[in-house]
Coordinates of C-alpha atoms in Angstrom, one line a residue:
M1 CA 124.0 157.9 97.1
S2 CA 123.6 161.2 95.2
E3 CA 120.4 163.0 94.3
S4 CA 120.9 161.8 90.7
N5 CA 121.3 158.2 92.0
P6 CA 119.2 157.8 95.1
M7 CA 119.3 154.6 97.2
L8 CA 117.2 151.7 96.1
V9 CA 115.3 150.6 99.2
L10 CA 113.5 147.3 99.7
F11 CA 110.5 147.4 102.0
V12 CA 109.7 144.1 103.8
G13 CA 106.2 144.4 105.2
A14 CA 105.3 147.0 102.6
T15 CA 101.6 146.2 102.7
G16 CA 101.2 146.5 106.5
S17 CA 99.7 149.5 108.2
V18 CA 103.1 151.1 108.9
G19 CA 104.8 149.7 105.8
R20 CA 102.4 151.4 103.4
L21 CA 103.0 154.8 105.0
A22 CA 106.7 154.2 105.0
V23 CA 106.7 153.4 101.3
D24 CA 104.8 156.6 100.7
E25 CA 107.2 158.6 102.8
A26 CA 110.2 157.1 101.0
V27 CA 108.8 158.0 97.6
R28 CA 108.1 161.5 98.9
M29 CA 111.7 161.8 100.1
G30 CA 113.1 160.8 96.6
Y31 CA 114.2 157.3 97.2
R32 CA 113.9 154.5 94.7
V33 CA 111.4 152.1 96.3
R34 CA 110.9 148.4 95.9
A35 CA 107.9 146.9 97.7
L36 CA 107.8 143.2 98.5
M37 CA 104.4 141.6 98.1
R38 CA 103.1 138.1 98.2
S39 CA 101.6 136.7 95.0
G40 CA 98.0 137.6 94.9
T41 CA 98.2 140.4 97.4
K42 CA 96.2 143.4 96.4
A43 CA 97.8 146.8 97.3
R44 CA 98.0 150.1 95.5
F45 CA 101.2 152.0 95.5
D46 CA 102.5 155.1 93.8
D47 CA 103.4 154.5 90.2
R48 CA 107.0 155.1 91.0
V49 CA 107.1 152.1 93.3
E50 CA 108.6 148.9 91.9
V51 CA 106.6 145.9 93.1
T52 CA 108.3 142.6 93.5
Q53 CA 106.6 139.3 94.5
G54 CA 108.0 137.0 97.1
D55 CA 107.2 135.3 100.4
L56 CA 109.2 136.8 103.2
T57 CA 109.1 133.4 105.0
R58 CA 110.6 131.6 102.0
M59 CA 114.2 132.4 101.1
D60 CA 114.0 130.8 97.7
T61 CA 111.4 133.4 96.6
L62 CA 113.5 136.5 97.7
A63 CA 116.6 136.6 95.5
G64 CA 115.0 139.0 93.1
A65 CA 113.8 141.2 95.9
V66 CA 117.3 141.8 97.3
D67 CA 119.1 142.1 94.0
G68 CA 120.8 145.4 93.7
I69 CA 119.3 147.0 96.8
D70 CA 121.2 149.7 98.8
A71 CA 118.9 149.5 101.9
V72 CA 116.1 147.6 103.5
V73 CA 113.3 148.7 105.8
F74 CA 111.6 145.9 107.9
T75 CA 108.1 146.7 109.1
M76 CA 106.5 143.2 109.1
G77 CA 104.8 141.7 112.1
A78 CA 102.7 138.6 112.8
H79 CA 99.9 138.2 115.3
D80 CA 98.9 134.6 115.0
G81 CA 101.0 132.6 117.4
P82 CA 104.6 131.7 118.0
T83 CA 105.2 129.7 114.8
M84 CA 104.2 132.6 112.5
V85 CA 105.9 135.2 114.7
E86 CA 109.1 133.2 114.3
R87 CA 108.7 132.8 110.6
V88 CA 107.7 136.5 110.0
D89 CA 109.3 138.7 112.6
Y90 CA 112.5 136.8 112.8
G91 CA 112.6 134.7 109.6
A92 CA 112.3 137.6 107.2
V93 CA 115.3 139.3 108.7
N94 CA 117.3 136.0 108.7
N95 CA 116.3 135.3 105.1
V96 CA 117.3 138.7 103.8
L97 CA 120.6 138.9 105.6
T98 CA 121.5 135.4 104.4
L99 CA 120.7 136.3 100.8
L100 CA 122.8 139.5 101.0
A101 CA 125.8 137.2 101.7
G102 CA 127.8 139.9 103.4
R103 CA 127.0 142.7 100.9
R104 CA 126.6 145.9 102.9
V105 CA 123.3 147.7 102.9
R106 CA 121.6 150.2 105.2
I107 CA 119.1 148.6 107.5
V108 CA 116.1 150.1 109.4
L109 CA 114.3 147.6 111.6
M110 CA 111.0 148.3 113.4
T111 CA 110.3 146.1 116.4
A112 CA 108.3 147.2 119.5
I113 CA 108.6 149.0 122.8
G114 CA 108.9 146.6 125.6
V115 CA 110.7 144.0 123.4
T116 CA 113.2 143.2 126.2
Y117 CA 110.4 142.5 128.7
M118 CA 110.3 138.7 128.4
D119 CA 108.4 137.8 131.5
S120 CA 104.9 139.0 130.5
A121 CA 101.7 137.1 129.9
Y122 CA 101.7 138.5 126.3
N123 CA 105.2 137.2 125.6
R124 CA 104.7 133.9 127.2
M125 CA 101.7 133.3 125.0
S126 CA 103.0 134.8 121.7
Q127 CA 106.8 134.7 122.1
A128 CA 106.6 138.0 120.0
H129 CA 109.2 139.8 122.2
D130 CA 111.5 136.8 122.1
W131 CA 111.5 136.6 118.3
K132 CA 111.7 140.4 117.7
R133 CA 114.6 140.6 120.1
R134 CA 116.4 137.8 118.2
S135 CA 115.8 139.6 114.9
E136 CA 117.5 142.7 116.4
R137 CA 120.5 140.6 117.4
L138 CA 120.8 139.3 113.8
V139 CA 120.9 142.9 112.5
R140 CA 123.5 144.0 115.0
A141 CA 125.7 141.0 114.2
S142 CA 125.4 141.5 110.4
G143 CA 128.0 144.2 110.1
N144 CA 125.6 146.5 108.3
D145 CA 124.9 150.1 109.3
Y146 CA 121.5 149.9 111.0
T147 CA 118.9 151.7 113.1
I148 CA 116.4 149.8 115.2
V149 CA 113.2 151.6 116.1
R150 CA 110.9 150.3 118.9
P151 CA 107.6 152.2 118.6
G152 CA 105.0 152.5 121.2
W153 CA 101.3 151.7 120.7
F154 CA 100.1 152.6 117.3
D155 CA 97.6 155.5 117.0
Y156 CA 96.6 155.6 120.6
N157 CA 97.9 159.2 120.8
D158 CA 95.7 162.2 121.3
P159 CA 95.4 164.7 118.4
D160 CA 97.8 167.1 120.0
Q161 CA 100.3 164.3 121.0
R162 CA 102.9 164.8 118.3
R163 CA 106.1 165.7 120.0
L164 CA 108.3 162.7 119.4
T165 CA 110.5 161.4 122.2
F166 CA 113.4 158.9 121.8
L167 CA 114.1 156.7 124.8
Q168 CA 116.7 154.0 125.4
G169 CA 117.0 151.1 127.8
D170 CA 113.4 149.8 127.1
R171 CA 112.2 150.7 130.7
R172 CA 108.5 151.2 130.0
R173 CA 106.8 147.9 130.9
H174 CA 103.2 148.6 131.6
A175 CA 100.4 146.4 130.4
G176 CA 98.9 148.7 127.8
S177 CA 99.2 152.0 126.1
R178 CA 100.9 153.6 129.1
D179 CA 104.1 152.0 127.6
G180 CA 104.0 154.9 125.1
V181 CA 101.9 155.9 122.1
V182 CA 102.7 157.2 118.7
S183 CA 100.9 157.6 115.4
R184 CA 101.6 155.2 112.5
R185 CA 102.4 158.1 110.2
Q186 CA 105.0 159.4 112.6
I187 CA 106.5 155.9 112.9
A188 CA 106.9 155.8 109.1
Q189 CA 108.4 159.3 109.0
T190 CA 110.9 158.3 111.7
L191 CA 111.9 155.1 109.9
I192 CA 112.6 157.0 106.7
A193 CA 114.3 159.9 108.5
A194 CA 116.7 157.3 110.0
L195 CA 117.4 155.8 106.7
G196 CA 119.2 158.9 105.4
C197 CA 120.8 160.1 108.6
D198 CA 124.3 159.3 109.6
E199 CA 123.6 160.3 113.2
A200 CA 121.1 157.4 113.4
K201 CA 123.5 154.7 112.5
G202 CA 124.2 151.9 115.1
K203 CA 121.5 153.1 117.4
T204 CA 118.5 151.4 119.0
F205 CA 115.7 153.4 120.6
E206 CA 112.1 153.5 121.7
L207 CA 109.8 155.9 119.9
V208 CA 106.8 157.6 121.7
A209 CA 104.9 160.8 121.4
E210 CA 104.2 163.4 124.1
H211 CA 101.8 166.3 124.1
G212 CA 103.1 169.0 121.8
P213 CA 103.9 169.8 118.2
A214 CA 105.8 167.5 115.9
P215 CA 109.5 168.2 115.5
C216 CA 110.7 169.7 112.2
D217 CA 114.0 167.9 112.2
L218 CA 114.9 164.6 113.8
T219 CA 118.6 164.8 113.2
P220 CA 119.5 166.4 116.6
M221 CA 117.4 163.8 118.3
F222 CA 119.3 161.0 116.5
A223 CA 122.6 162.6 117.4
A224 CA 121.7 162.7 121.1
L225 CA 121.2 159.0 121.3
E226 CA 123.9 156.6 122.5
A227 CA 125.2 154.1 120.0
D228 CA 125.0 150.4 120.8
S229 CA 128.2 149.0 122.2
P230 CA 130.4 147.5 119.5
G231 CA 130.3 143.8 119.5
S232 CA 127.1 143.6 121.6
V233 CA 124.0 141.9 120.3
D234 CA 121.8 144.0 122.5
G235 CA 120.8 147.6 122.5
V236 CA 122.6 150.1 124.7
H237 CA 121.2 150.0 128.3
D238 CA 119.0 147.0 127.5
E239 CA 118.6 144.7 130.5
D240 CA 120.8 141.6 130.4
N241 CA 117.9 139.1 130.8
F242 CA 118.1 137.0 127.6
P243 CA 121.3 135.0 127.7
A244 CA 122.7 134.1 124.3
E245 CA 123.7 130.7 125.5
C246 CA 120.1 129.9 126.5
Q247 CA 118.6 130.5 123.0
P248 CA 117.4 127.6 120.8
R249 CA 120.2 125.9 118.9
R250 CA 118.9 127.1 115.6
V251 CA 119.0 130.7 116.8
R252 CA 122.5 130.4 118.0
E253 CA 123.5 128.8 114.7
D254 CA 121.8 131.6 112.8
L255 CA 123.6 134.3 114.8
R256 CA 127.0 132.6 114.3
R257 CA 126.3 132.2 110.5
I258 CA 125.3 135.8 110.1
A259 CA 128.3 137.0 112.0
A260 CA 130.6 134.8 109.9
I261 CA 129.0 136.2 106.7
S262 CA 129.7 139.7 108.0
R263 CA 133.3 138.9 108.5
R264 CA 133.7 137.5 105.0
G265 CA 131.9 140.6 103.7
A266 CA 134.3 142.9 105.5
R267 CA 137.3 141.1 104.1
S268 CA 135.9 141.3 100.5
G269 CA 134.9 145.0 101.0
G270 CA 131.1 144.3 101.1
S271 CA 130.7 145.4 97.6
R272 CA 127.4 145.3 95.7

């Protein structure tokens, strides 16, 4: 996209605490922005934001939202039990990728630090890591250029804790903010920086903040990351502890379908 014709970016999760900031950052950076909102939701955006109504858990309401987009940023998240986590954290990604039908777009997906830690009391209760990790796998199988960002705990950072650090392999597995902390605003800034950065493509990383000043340019940090292995559904250096063959049948079918859609899109050129 050129400056005279910037990317049209759909934000799924636009009304959330990170999503609202990401929308603002995208507008500031000159993107054309479309924010998905449920009918009746009250949220105020910049006048330059196009608001579209739909329910991210219902594919039949999303056709207009994905029409003509060049990119999509996912920041949604559910906190009310396994059923809603599946429908929101995983279902929104599945629905959008299905509706794109192989048309190539740029994807930035926010999940969470510790997402590959399956054997925790939190995950056994909520299944949040299970479904977020499955959503990551759909994105990697989709054939799209993507960046997957796994932020630490939101806004637990000290005022002088602004030096961003990118990690890989998801090795921080403490039961609390010792996993890593980062501000919501810096999460949003990182998501949008990744959106327009070739060096961020095909990469998965954990995002935390250390004591020190905020970096001025994230491009060298993106460039220093290792890319995910071609053909793998997991992030580079992720622990192999979530066998694909042990997933629910519907998940295995979704992954096969998204991969098949990707192959068809590649043969047809993935045009808009």
